[in-house]
Short mmCIF file of C-alpha atoms in Angstrom, two decimals:
data_model
loop_
_atom_site.label_atom_id
_atom_site.label_comp_id
_atom_site.label_asym_id
_atom_site.label_seq_id
_atom_site.Cartn_x
_atom_site.Cartn_y
_atom_site.Cartn_z
CA MET T 148 10.73 -1.44 33.80
CA LEU T 149 10.62 2.33 34.31
CA ALA T 150 13.25 4.56 32.79
CA ASP T 151 15.13 6.86 35.13
CA ARG T 152 14.41 10.53 34.72
CA CYS T 153 16.47 12.37 32.11
CA ARG T 154 18.94 9.57 31.55
CA GLU T 155 21.18 10.03 28.54
CA ILE T 156 21.46 7.23 26.00
CA ASP T 157 22.94 6.89 22.56
CA THR T 158 19.95 5.55 20.60
CA ALA T 159 16.27 5.50 21.52
CA ILE T 160 14.07 3.28 19.38
CA VAL T 161 10.37 4.05 19.65
CA GLY T 162 8.15 1.13 18.72
CA GLY T 163 8.65 -2.46 19.81
CA GLY T 164 7.47 -4.15 16.61
CA VAL T 165 9.59 -6.11 14.19
CA THR T 166 11.21 -2.93 12.80
CA GLY T 167 12.29 -1.67 16.20
CA MET T 168 13.61 -5.04 17.33
CA TYR T 169 15.53 -5.52 14.09
CA CYS T 170 17.17 -2.09 14.55
CA ALA T 171 18.07 -2.88 18.17
CA TRP T 172 19.55 -6.26 17.23
CA ARG T 173 21.62 -4.92 14.32
CA LEU T 174 22.91 -1.97 16.35
CA MET T 175 23.90 -4.11 19.33
CA GLU T 176 25.57 -6.86 17.32
CA ASP T 177 27.56 -4.51 15.10
CA PRO T 178 31.19 -4.67 16.35
CA SER T 179 31.70 -0.91 16.06
CA ARG T 180 28.72 -0.08 18.27
CA ARG T 181 28.71 -2.67 21.02
CA ALA T 182 29.51 0.01 23.63
CA SER T 183 26.55 2.14 22.60
CA SER T 184 23.41 2.21 24.70
CA VAL T 185 20.29 1.17 22.78
CA GLU T 186 16.85 1.20 24.37
CA VAL T 187 13.47 0.29 22.89
CA PHE T 188 10.31 2.04 24.08
CA GLU T 189 6.98 0.33 23.41
CA GLN T 190 3.59 1.89 24.15
CA GLY T 191 1.73 -1.38 24.71
CA THR T 192 2.00 -4.26 27.17
CA ARG T 193 3.70 -6.56 24.65
CA THR T 194 6.28 -6.41 21.89
CA GLY T 195 5.75 -7.54 18.30
CA GLY T 196 3.55 -4.76 16.92
CA ARG T 197 1.43 -6.03 14.03
CA LEU T 198 2.95 -9.48 14.37
CA TRP T 199 0.67 -10.91 17.04
CA SER T 200 0.00 -14.63 17.42
CA VAL T 201 -2.63 -15.91 19.88
CA THR T 202 -4.22 -19.27 20.61
CA LEU T 203 -7.95 -19.81 21.02
CA GLY T 204 -8.23 -22.38 23.80
CA GLU T 205 -5.46 -24.16 25.68
CA GLU T 206 -5.23 -27.04 23.23
CA GLN T 207 -5.49 -25.01 20.04
CA ALA T 208 -2.05 -25.46 18.54
CA ILE T 209 -2.63 -23.46 15.35
CA PRO T 210 -1.93 -19.80 16.19
CA ALA T 211 -4.39 -17.15 15.12
CA GLU T 212 -2.26 -14.55 13.37
CA LEU T 213 -3.96 -11.26 14.22
CA GLY T 214 -1.48 -9.42 12.03
CA GLY T 215 1.02 -10.73 9.48
CA MET T 216 0.56 -14.36 8.44
CA PHE T 217 2.88 -15.43 5.62
CA PHE T 218 6.12 -14.61 3.81
CA SER T 219 7.73 -15.88 0.62
CA ASP T 220 11.23 -16.79 -0.47
CA ALA T 221 10.96 -13.93 -2.97
CA GLN T 222 10.99 -11.62 0.05
CA ASP T 223 14.71 -12.01 0.39
CA LEU T 224 15.49 -10.30 3.68
CA VAL T 225 12.77 -11.83 5.85
CA TYR T 226 13.30 -15.27 4.31
CA ARG T 227 17.07 -15.25 4.90
CA LEU T 228 16.65 -13.79 8.39
CA CYS T 229 14.16 -16.45 9.51
CA SER T 230 15.87 -19.35 7.77
CA ASN T 231 19.61 -18.67 7.77
CA VAL T 232 20.17 -16.38 10.75
CA LEU T 233 17.58 -17.03 13.45
CA GLY T 234 16.88 -20.62 12.48
CA LEU T 235 13.16 -20.26 13.13
CA LYS T 236 11.03 -23.29 12.36
CA ARG T 237 9.17 -22.58 9.15
CA GLN T 238 6.52 -24.45 7.24
CA ALA T 239 5.81 -24.29 3.52
CA VAL T 240 2.19 -23.47 2.77
CA THR T 241 0.30 -24.00 -0.46
CA PRO T 242 -2.68 -21.68 -0.93
CA HIS T 243 -5.87 -22.84 -2.63
CA SER T 244 -8.86 -20.83 -3.82
CA ASP T 245 -12.31 -22.19 -3.09
CA LEU T 246 -15.78 -20.66 -3.03
CA ALA T 247 -17.07 -17.31 -4.17
CA TRP T 248 -20.46 -15.83 -3.29
CA LEU T 249 -20.70 -12.71 -5.43
CA ARG T 250 -23.67 -10.77 -6.75
CA GLY T 251 -25.96 -13.52 -5.54
CA ARG T 252 -24.11 -16.31 -7.38
CA ARG T 253 -22.12 -19.09 -5.76
CA PHE T 254 -19.30 -20.72 -7.71
CA SER T 255 -15.90 -22.32 -7.34
CA LEU T 256 -12.96 -20.00 -7.91
CA ARG T 257 -11.30 -22.88 -9.74
CA ASP T 258 -13.82 -22.20 -12.50
CA PHE T 259 -12.89 -18.50 -12.77
CA ALA T 260 -12.02 -18.72 -16.49
CA GLU T 261 -14.97 -20.92 -17.53
CA PRO T 262 -17.62 -19.29 -19.76
CA GLY T 263 -20.71 -18.04 -17.95
CA VAL T 264 -19.32 -18.55 -14.43
CA LEU T 265 -18.42 -15.01 -13.39
CA PRO T 266 -21.35 -12.69 -12.57
CA TYR T 267 -19.53 -9.75 -14.18
CA ALA T 268 -19.98 -8.26 -17.64
CA LEU T 269 -16.37 -8.55 -18.74
CA SER T 270 -15.36 -7.25 -22.13
CA GLU T 271 -14.51 -9.77 -24.82
CA ASP T 272 -10.72 -9.52 -24.36
CA GLU T 273 -11.10 -9.98 -20.58
CA GLN T 274 -13.04 -13.23 -20.74
CA GLY T 275 -11.54 -16.71 -20.42
CA LEU T 276 -8.64 -15.58 -18.22
CA GLN T 277 -7.69 -16.77 -14.75
CA GLY T 278 -7.68 -14.09 -12.04
CA HIS T 279 -3.93 -13.53 -12.10
CA GLU T 280 -4.02 -13.40 -15.92
CA LEU T 281 -6.69 -10.69 -15.81
CA LEU T 282 -4.57 -8.70 -13.38
CA LEU T 283 -1.49 -9.16 -15.55
CA LEU T 284 -3.48 -7.96 -18.56
CA ALA T 285 -4.08 -4.71 -16.70
CA VAL T 286 -0.53 -4.06 -15.47
CA ARG T 287 0.99 -4.98 -18.84
CA ARG T 288 -1.19 -2.33 -20.46
CA ILE T 289 -0.15 0.19 -17.83
CA VAL T 290 3.58 -0.59 -18.15
CA PRO T 291 4.62 -2.14 -21.46
CA GLY T 292 7.86 -4.05 -21.09
CA LEU T 293 7.06 -5.77 -17.81
CA ASP T 294 7.85 -9.13 -19.39
CA THR T 295 11.50 -8.10 -19.66
CA VAL T 296 11.96 -7.61 -15.90
CA TRP T 297 11.62 -9.55 -12.65
CA PRO T 298 9.56 -11.57 -11.83
CA LEU T 299 8.09 -12.18 -15.29
CA ASN T 300 11.63 -12.58 -16.58
CA PRO T 301 13.37 -14.83 -14.00
CA SER T 302 16.84 -13.92 -15.31
CA ALA T 303 16.29 -10.21 -14.60
CA SER T 304 16.85 -8.53 -11.23
CA LEU T 305 14.71 -6.54 -8.83
CA SER T 306 16.83 -3.51 -9.77
CA ASP T 307 15.65 -3.86 -13.37
CA THR T 308 12.04 -3.77 -12.21
CA VAL T 309 12.58 -0.73 -9.99
CA ARG T 310 14.33 1.13 -12.82
CA LEU T 311 11.56 0.34 -15.31
CA LEU T 312 8.78 1.46 -12.95
CA ARG T 313 10.53 4.73 -12.13
CA GLU T 314 11.07 5.51 -15.80
CA ALA T 315 7.54 4.46 -16.81
CA SER T 316 4.85 6.97 -17.70
CA PHE T 317 1.27 6.85 -18.91
CA ASP T 318 0.08 9.56 -21.28
CA GLY T 319 3.38 11.32 -20.60
CA VAL T 320 2.79 11.48 -16.82
CA PRO T 321 5.15 9.56 -14.49
CA LEU T 322 3.58 6.49 -12.95
CA TYR T 323 3.88 7.73 -9.35
CA ARG T 324 1.67 10.72 -10.21
CA TRP T 325 -1.20 8.44 -11.20
CA GLY T 326 -3.64 6.70 -8.92
CA PHE T 327 -3.90 2.95 -9.55
CA TRP T 328 -7.68 3.13 -9.93
CA ASN T 329 -7.25 5.99 -12.43
CA LEU T 330 -5.10 3.74 -14.61
CA LEU T 331 -7.20 0.61 -14.20
CA ALA T 332 -10.15 2.64 -15.49
CA ARG T 333 -8.13 3.33 -18.64
CA VAL T 334 -6.95 -0.22 -19.38
CA ILE T 335 -9.72 -2.61 -18.21
CA SER T 336 -13.45 -2.38 -17.73
CA ASN T 337 -14.95 -1.30 -14.43
CA GLU T 338 -16.56 -4.74 -14.24
CA ALA T 339 -13.12 -6.34 -14.45
CA ARG T 340 -11.76 -4.12 -11.69
CA MET T 341 -14.68 -4.97 -9.40
CA CYS T 342 -14.31 -8.65 -10.27
CA LEU T 343 -10.64 -8.61 -9.26
CA SER T 344 -11.37 -6.73 -6.03
CA ASP T 345 -14.18 -9.11 -5.05
CA THR T 346 -12.50 -12.37 -5.98
CA GLN T 347 -9.30 -11.37 -4.19
CA GLY T 348 -11.08 -9.95 -1.15
CA THR T 349 -9.34 -6.56 -1.12
CA TYR T 350 -10.62 -3.06 -1.75
CA ALA T 351 -7.26 -1.52 -0.88
CA LEU T 352 -5.16 -2.93 -3.72
CA TYR T 353 -7.59 -1.63 -6.34
CA SER T 354 -8.13 1.77 -4.74
CA ASN T 355 -6.54 5.02 -5.87
CA TRP T 356 -3.13 4.77 -4.25
CA ASN T 357 0.28 5.44 -5.82
CA ALA T 358 0.24 3.53 -9.13
CA GLN T 359 4.01 2.94 -9.21
CA GLU T 360 3.92 1.28 -5.80
CA ALA T 361 0.72 -0.59 -6.67
CA VAL T 362 2.28 -2.19 -9.76
CA PHE T 363 5.35 -3.09 -7.70
CA SER T 364 3.06 -4.72 -5.13
CA VAL T 365 1.23 -6.72 -7.82
CA LEU T 366 4.49 -7.99 -9.33
CA SER T 367 6.00 -8.86 -5.94
CA ASP T 368 3.02 -11.04 -5.02
CA LEU T 369 3.14 -13.02 -8.26
CA THR T 370 6.22 -15.06 -7.42
CA GLY T 371 7.83 -17.12 -4.71
CA ASN T 372 7.05 -20.10 -2.49
CA TRP T 373 5.04 -19.25 0.61
CA PHE T 374 5.84 -20.02 4.25
CA ARG T 375 4.57 -19.45 7.76
CA LEU T 376 6.12 -19.83 11.19
CA PRO T 377 4.02 -22.64 12.70
CA ASP T 378 4.75 -21.47 16.25
CA GLY T 379 3.54 -17.96 15.41
CA TYR T 380 4.89 -15.13 13.29
CA ASP T 381 5.58 -13.09 16.41
CA GLN T 382 8.44 -15.53 17.08
CA LEU T 383 10.40 -13.32 14.66
CA PRO T 384 10.32 -10.04 16.65
CA HIS T 385 10.66 -11.98 19.91
CA ALA T 386 13.79 -13.75 18.64
CA LEU T 387 15.27 -10.41 17.56
CA GLN T 388 14.41 -8.93 20.94
CA GLY T 389 16.10 -11.81 22.74
CA ARG T 390 19.30 -11.39 20.75
CA ALA T 391 19.30 -7.61 21.17
CA GLU T 392 18.79 -7.84 24.93
CA ALA T 393 21.45 -10.53 25.24
CA ALA T 394 23.85 -8.05 23.65
CA GLY T 395 22.87 -5.28 26.08
CA ALA T 396 19.76 -3.57 24.68
CA VAL T 397 16.95 -2.67 27.07
CA THR T 398 13.21 -2.85 26.35
CA HIS T 399 10.62 -0.69 28.15
CA LEU T 400 6.91 -1.50 27.93
CA GLU T 401 3.97 0.87 28.55
CA HIS T 402 5.93 3.95 27.49
CA ARG T 403 3.75 6.13 25.26
CA LEU T 404 5.70 8.81 23.42
CA LEU T 405 4.10 12.24 23.79
CA GLU T 406 6.71 14.73 22.68
CA VAL T 407 10.14 14.98 21.08
CA SER T 408 12.05 18.16 21.82
CA ASP T 409 14.10 20.12 19.33
CA VAL T 410 17.76 19.19 19.20
CA ALA T 411 19.83 20.81 21.97
CA THR T 412 23.25 22.41 21.52
CA ASP T 413 24.88 19.20 22.77
CA GLY T 414 23.11 17.18 20.05
CA TYR T 415 20.61 15.45 22.32
CA ARG T 416 16.84 15.41 22.03
CA THR T 417 14.52 14.90 24.99
CA LEU T 418 11.74 12.33 24.65
CA HIS T 419 8.71 12.67 26.90
CA PHE T 420 6.86 9.42 27.66
CA ALA T 421 3.58 8.87 29.49
CA VAL T 422 4.17 6.06 32.00
CA GLY T 423 1.26 5.18 34.24
CA ASP T 424 0.00 8.40 35.80
CA GLY T 425 3.31 10.15 35.33
CA CYS T 426 5.83 11.21 32.72
CA VAL T 427 9.38 10.01 32.10
CA GLN T 428 12.03 11.90 30.13
CA VAL T 429 14.96 10.37 28.27
CA ARG T 430 17.69 12.22 26.38
CA ALA T 431 19.04 10.53 23.24
CA LYS T 432 21.55 11.44 20.54
CA ARG T 433 19.66 9.49 17.90
CA VAL T 434 15.97 8.69 17.81
CA ILE T 435 14.61 5.94 15.55
CA LEU T 436 10.85 6.16 15.13
CA THR T 437 9.14 3.02 13.79
CA LEU T 438 5.55 4.18 14.32
CA SER T 439 2.56 4.40 11.99
CA SER T 440 1.95 7.59 10.05
CA GLY T 441 -1.13 8.24 12.19
CA ALA T 442 0.87 8.00 15.41
CA LEU T 443 3.72 10.14 14.05
CA GLN T 444 1.39 12.91 12.97
CA ARG T 445 -0.11 13.05 16.49
CA LEU T 446 3.21 13.73 18.21
CA VAL T 447 4.20 17.07 19.66
CA TRP T 448 7.54 17.99 18.15
CA SER T 449 9.44 20.61 16.20
CA ILE T 450 10.29 19.37 12.71
CA SER T 451 10.95 21.00 9.38
CA ASP T 452 8.15 21.56 6.88
CA GLU T 453 9.77 19.08 4.50
CA PHE T 454 9.90 16.42 7.20
CA GLN T 455 6.25 17.04 8.07
CA LYS T 456 5.29 16.83 4.40
CA ALA T 457 7.17 13.55 4.05
CA LEU T 458 5.32 12.06 7.02
CA ALA T 459 2.00 12.73 5.26
CA ALA T 460 3.03 10.84 2.10
CA SER T 461 1.76 7.48 3.41
CA ASP T 462 -1.66 6.66 4.82
CA GLY T 463 -2.90 3.86 7.04
CA VAL T 464 -5.31 1.34 5.49
CA ALA T 465 -8.22 0.24 7.68
CA ALA T 466 -8.26 -3.53 8.22
CA SER T 467 -9.59 -5.97 10.80
CA LYS T 468 -9.72 -9.70 11.44
CA ILE T 469 -12.05 -12.10 13.22
CA PHE T 470 -10.84 -15.61 14.11
CA LEU T 471 -13.10 -18.48 15.15
CA ALA T 472 -12.34 -21.87 16.71
CA TYR T 473 -14.74 -24.78 16.15
CA GLU T 474 -15.20 -28.20 17.65
CA ASN T 475 -14.40 -29.70 14.25
CA PRO T 476 -13.71 -28.49 10.68
CA TRP T 477 -17.32 -28.21 9.47
CA TRP T 478 -16.17 -26.94 6.06
CA GLU T 479 -15.00 -30.44 5.14
CA GLN T 480 -18.67 -31.34 4.68
CA VAL T 481 -19.49 -28.37 2.41
CA SER T 482 -20.34 -29.43 -1.12
CA SER T 483 -17.61 -28.21 -3.50
CA GLY T 484 -15.89 -26.64 -0.48
CA PRO T 485 -12.25 -26.78 0.58
CA GLY T 486 -12.38 -30.27 2.04
CA HIS T 487 -9.60 -31.35 4.38
CA ILE T 488 -6.94 -28.73 5.10
CA GLY T 489 -3.76 -30.74 5.56
CA LEU T 490 -0.47 -29.77 7.09
CA GLY T 491 1.19 -27.04 5.04
CA GLN T 492 -2.02 -25.90 3.36
CA PHE T 493 -4.62 -23.20 3.67
CA SER T 494 -7.59 -22.27 1.58
CA ALA T 495 -9.64 -19.12 1.09
CA SER T 496 -13.12 -18.12 -0.08
CA HIS T 497 -14.34 -14.65 -1.05
CA THR T 498 -17.58 -12.70 -1.08
CA ASP T 499 -19.00 -9.22 -1.48
CA LEU T 500 -20.65 -9.60 1.94
CA PRO T 501 -19.01 -7.42 4.63
CA MET T 502 -16.95 -10.40 5.88
CA ARG T 503 -15.16 -10.22 2.47
CA GLN T 504 -12.97 -13.33 2.83
CA CYS T 505 -12.34 -16.30 5.08
CA PHE T 506 -9.29 -18.54 5.42
CA TYR T 507 -9.55 -22.21 6.37
CA LEU T 508 -6.44 -22.80 8.45
CA GLY T 509 -6.71 -26.42 9.50
CA GLN T 510 -7.28 -28.66 12.51
CA ASP T 511 -5.32 -29.19 15.70
CA GLU T 512 -4.08 -32.78 15.74
CA LYS T 513 -4.42 -33.12 19.54
CA SER T 514 -7.80 -31.55 20.31
CA GLY T 515 -9.45 -31.85 16.90
CA GLN T 516 -10.43 -28.19 17.08
CA ALA T 517 -10.41 -26.25 13.82
CA LEU T 518 -9.33 -22.67 13.16
CA LEU T 519 -10.97 -20.26 10.71
CA LEU T 520 -10.06 -16.69 9.88
CA GLY T 521 -13.73 -15.94 9.52
CA SER T 522 -13.52 -12.37 8.29
CA PHE T 523 -10.69 -10.25 6.88
CA PRO T 524 -12.15 -6.96 5.61
CA ASP T 525 -10.38 -3.77 4.65
CA MET T 526 -11.28 -0.14 3.99
CA ARG T 527 -15.04 0.46 3.73
CA ALA T 528 -16.01 -2.98 5.08
CA VAL T 529 -14.27 -2.39 8.43
CA PRO T 530 -16.88 -0.01 9.95
CA PHE T 531 -19.58 -2.68 9.51
CA TRP T 532 -17.86 -4.80 12.15
CA ALA T 533 -16.80 -1.90 14.34
CA ALA T 534 -20.46 -1.12 15.02
CA LEU T 535 -20.96 -4.64 16.43
CA ARG T 536 -17.83 -4.61 18.56
CA ASN T 537 -19.00 -2.89 21.74
CA GLU T 538 -21.60 -4.41 24.03
CA GLY T 539 -22.75 -2.14 26.83
CA SER T 540 -19.58 -0.08 26.73
CA ASP T 541 -18.29 2.96 24.91
CA GLU T 542 -14.69 1.75 25.22
CA VAL T 543 -13.03 1.22 21.86
CA LYS T 544 -10.71 -1.76 21.96
CA LEU T 545 -7.94 -2.80 19.60
CA SER T 546 -8.62 -6.48 20.26
CA GLY T 547 -10.57 -8.80 22.52
CA PRO T 548 -12.86 -11.83 22.80
CA LEU T 549 -15.55 -11.98 20.14
CA PRO T 550 -18.76 -10.18 21.24
CA ALA T 551 -22.00 -12.15 20.87
CA ARG T 552 -23.54 -9.83 18.27
CA MET T 553 -20.42 -9.93 16.12
CA ALA T 554 -20.25 -13.72 16.38
CA ALA T 555 -23.92 -14.08 15.41
CA GLU T 556 -23.58 -11.79 12.39
CA LEU T 557 -20.44 -13.50 11.15
CA THR T 558 -22.06 -16.92 11.56
CA ARG T 559 -25.00 -15.67 9.47
CA GLN T 560 -22.70 -14.47 6.68
CA LEU T 561 -20.60 -17.65 6.74
CA SER T 562 -23.82 -19.66 6.41
CA GLU T 563 -24.89 -17.56 3.43
CA LEU T 564 -21.50 -17.91 1.75
CA HIS T 565 -21.38 -21.70 2.16
CA SER T 566 -25.12 -22.42 1.82
CA VAL T 567 -25.04 -24.52 5.00
CA GLU T 568 -25.96 -23.91 8.64
CA VAL T 569 -22.60 -22.99 10.15
CA PRO T 570 -22.32 -24.02 13.84
CA GLU T 571 -21.62 -21.61 16.65
CA PRO T 572 -17.90 -21.25 17.40
CA LEU T 573 -16.26 -22.45 20.59
CA ALA T 574 -14.27 -19.23 20.87
CA GLY T 575 -13.39 -16.16 18.88
CA VAL T 576 -11.18 -13.10 18.86
CA PHE T 577 -11.24 -9.85 16.89
CA VAL T 578 -8.68 -7.20 16.13
CA ASP T 579 -9.36 -3.77 14.60
CA TRP T 580 -6.06 -2.39 13.36
CA ASP T 581 -7.63 0.98 12.61
CA GLN T 582 -7.48 1.78 16.32
CA ALA T 583 -4.64 3.55 18.14
CA PRO T 584 -1.71 3.30 18.10
CA TYR T 585 -1.66 1.63 14.66
CA PHE T 586 -4.31 3.58 12.74
CA GLY T 587 -4.30 0.96 9.99
CA GLY T 588 -3.45 -2.65 9.25
CA TRP T 589 -0.83 -1.55 6.72
CA HIS T 590 0.03 1.57 4.74
CA ALA T 591 -0.24 2.89 1.20
CA TRP T 592 1.83 5.59 -0.51
CA ARG T 593 -0.16 8.58 -1.66
CA VAL T 594 -0.44 9.57 -5.30
CA GLY T 595 2.39 11.91 -6.24
CA ALA T 596 4.88 10.64 -3.66
CA GLU T 597 8.29 9.64 -5.00
CA ALA T 598 8.50 6.93 -2.38
CA TRP T 599 12.26 6.37 -2.53
CA ARG T 600 12.98 10.10 -2.11
CA VAL T 601 10.47 10.50 0.73
CA ALA T 602 11.87 7.45 2.52
CA GLU T 603 15.41 8.80 2.19
CA ARG T 604 14.42 12.15 3.73
CA LEU T 605 12.73 10.42 6.66
CA ARG T 606 15.69 8.11 7.28
CA ALA T 607 17.97 11.13 7.72
CA SER T 608 17.63 14.86 7.10
CA GLN T 609 20.16 17.66 7.66
CA ASP T 610 17.29 19.90 8.74
CA ASP T 611 16.20 17.41 11.42
CA PRO T 612 19.45 15.95 12.81
CA GLY T 613 19.20 12.87 14.97
CA LEU T 614 15.68 11.98 13.84
CA HIS T 615 15.23 8.79 11.81
CA VAL T 616 11.98 7.20 10.61
CA CYS T 617 11.73 3.73 9.11
CA GLY T 618 9.39 0.75 8.93
CA GLU T 619 6.60 -0.71 6.80
CA THR T 620 4.86 2.69 6.87
CA TYR T 621 7.49 4.25 4.61
CA GLY T 622 8.93 1.17 2.95
CA ALA T 623 8.56 -0.86 -0.20
CA TRP T 624 6.46 -4.05 0.11
CA GLN T 625 3.88 -2.14 2.14
CA GLY T 626 1.74 -4.56 4.09
CA TRP T 627 4.57 -7.08 4.44
CA VAL T 628 7.31 -7.71 7.01
CA GLU T 629 9.77 -7.45 4.11
CA GLY T 630 8.85 -3.77 3.83
CA ALA T 631 9.50 -3.20 7.53
CA LEU T 632 12.88 -4.92 7.52
CA THR T 633 14.25 -3.57 4.23
CA SER T 634 13.34 -0.05 5.34
CA ALA T 635 15.22 -0.61 8.60
CA GLU T 636 18.23 -2.09 6.80
CA ALA T 637 18.33 0.89 4.43
CA LEU T 638 18.64 3.11 7.51
CA LEU T 639 21.23 1.00 9.30
CA SER T 640 23.53 0.32 6.35
CA GLY T 641 22.97 3.89 5.11
CA PRO T 642 22.89 6.85 7.53
CA PHE T 643 23.96 4.73 10.54
CA GLY T 644 26.95 3.37 8.63
CA LEU T 645 26.70 -0.26 9.76
CA ALA T 646 28.47 -2.83 7.62
CA ALA T 647 26.12 -4.76 5.35
CA PRO T 648 25.27 -8.10 6.97
CA THR T 649 27.17 -11.02 5.50
CA TRP T 650 24.01 -13.12 5.42
CA LEU T 651 22.55 -10.68 2.86
CA ALA T 652 25.51 -10.99 0.49
CA GLY T 653 24.40 -10.78 -3.13
CA SER T 654 20.88 -9.67 -2.26
CA ASP T 655 19.09 -7.03 -4.32
CA CYS T 656 16.46 -6.41 -1.64
CA LEU T 657 17.35 -2.74 -1.07
CA ALA T 658 16.85 -1.77 -4.72
CA PRO T 659 13.53 0.07 -4.05
CA TYR T 660 15.39 2.46 -1.71
CA GLN T 661 18.27 3.24 -4.05
CA PHE T 662 18.77 5.80 -6.77
CA HIS T 663 19.58 5.18 -10.43
CA SER T 664 23.35 5.25 -9.94
CA GLU T 665 23.04 2.55 -7.27
CA LEU T 666 20.47 0.24 -8.81
CA SER T 667 22.87 -2.27 -10.31
CA LEU T 668 24.67 -2.80 -7.00
CA ALA T 669 23.53 -5.69 -4.82
CA LEU T 670 24.71 -5.84 -1.23
CA PRO T 671 28.40 -6.82 -1.17
#
């Protein structure tokens, strides 16, 4: 629906992803704010942001998750929200590692620690370790004492971990002022770093981003039981949207924010949206921006130098996905391959080919069709696929049906990885998250950023009254829904003054946003 010209509202939320919908729901259901007007403005034709679940074919029951896929019970806020509040159907998933095709050698990842298997010249003290043990070797050398805190010490708290990482230094320099690659180069061999990157399918984790946040990310992924929403992860933002709208919130699609005015004498800011061929203006007392750093830095607005500097402290990470549907699960016939993918399972293989990694996601019980995440590259592997995306058109698309050239190239690489002739898919879809308005599949804090201080400034600043920024972009757990939601909750139970939700009682999930004097305090 179109907004009326120059209407005045209490709170404008820009961005209809999971962060924006969570903010709208919490604001509308808080007893002290039920009379307030809350409206969500989304640039695209759908809500959900980087939670986007699609089906390939009418009978394909397994959703292709173009964005987020899984969450764990160690991610306290998203787990409690899905399970205890919204009652969303969830399914436990057990991940398995399968093939690797690296440096011209094919092997099972189950044999990672066996002598002579890895095609990497690891040093003597790096040999004979499983992948997670090799990674732990590195982070333990970077931060001695990790075994005393969560999750390596189950009796410790997340606050203990946050405190240790903030106090940690390497060669007398605080951890946040180091790049993760810089430190890996000091504590493990370059061969070990490349081995970890290749066998885990990610360039981004082992790149030179903020070392403090990188170690936090490594530790966070080491624990917990994993789950997915079998009806699609975008059920989460849609459920939040439904509750928010039932309480009186309004959602507007196809509203692209162009400009935010300076604050007027009456405390309102004017937001200028492109809508169709025209422009709509809305005045709001408080503006919550849940956009990517790339989108925020392209806005026209008057903000303080400190606010502008804070916006630049986090960068988007290029990432894309290609999903394929097949008549049957051909990988069951691959020698030493994943075999049958049963209910509540998934399996993954990795390679140094541009496809980087593939996930075997199972078979639809009704149609027999099988779903494969055929390629999930990040950073420098993404442009390889971007060049194959357009056929006879200069239009750059965020997502769409799989072009023939892209399908043929991915089939060739899958065949090389598995050493079999992989059949042509029945259908396929791609998404390139590096395109507007996302400018990245997830975000990474820059070296030198004190993330908790930057996030606090963006949530609320005296120099920029009425402007509030939150979301995965400037949160902990970057790349995860937990980061989006904890960042939003830190805003709502902080500067917005909402009462802490009772369903989060006893949770320590906001520790990464707190300061030393607050770190021992879980939510009441």
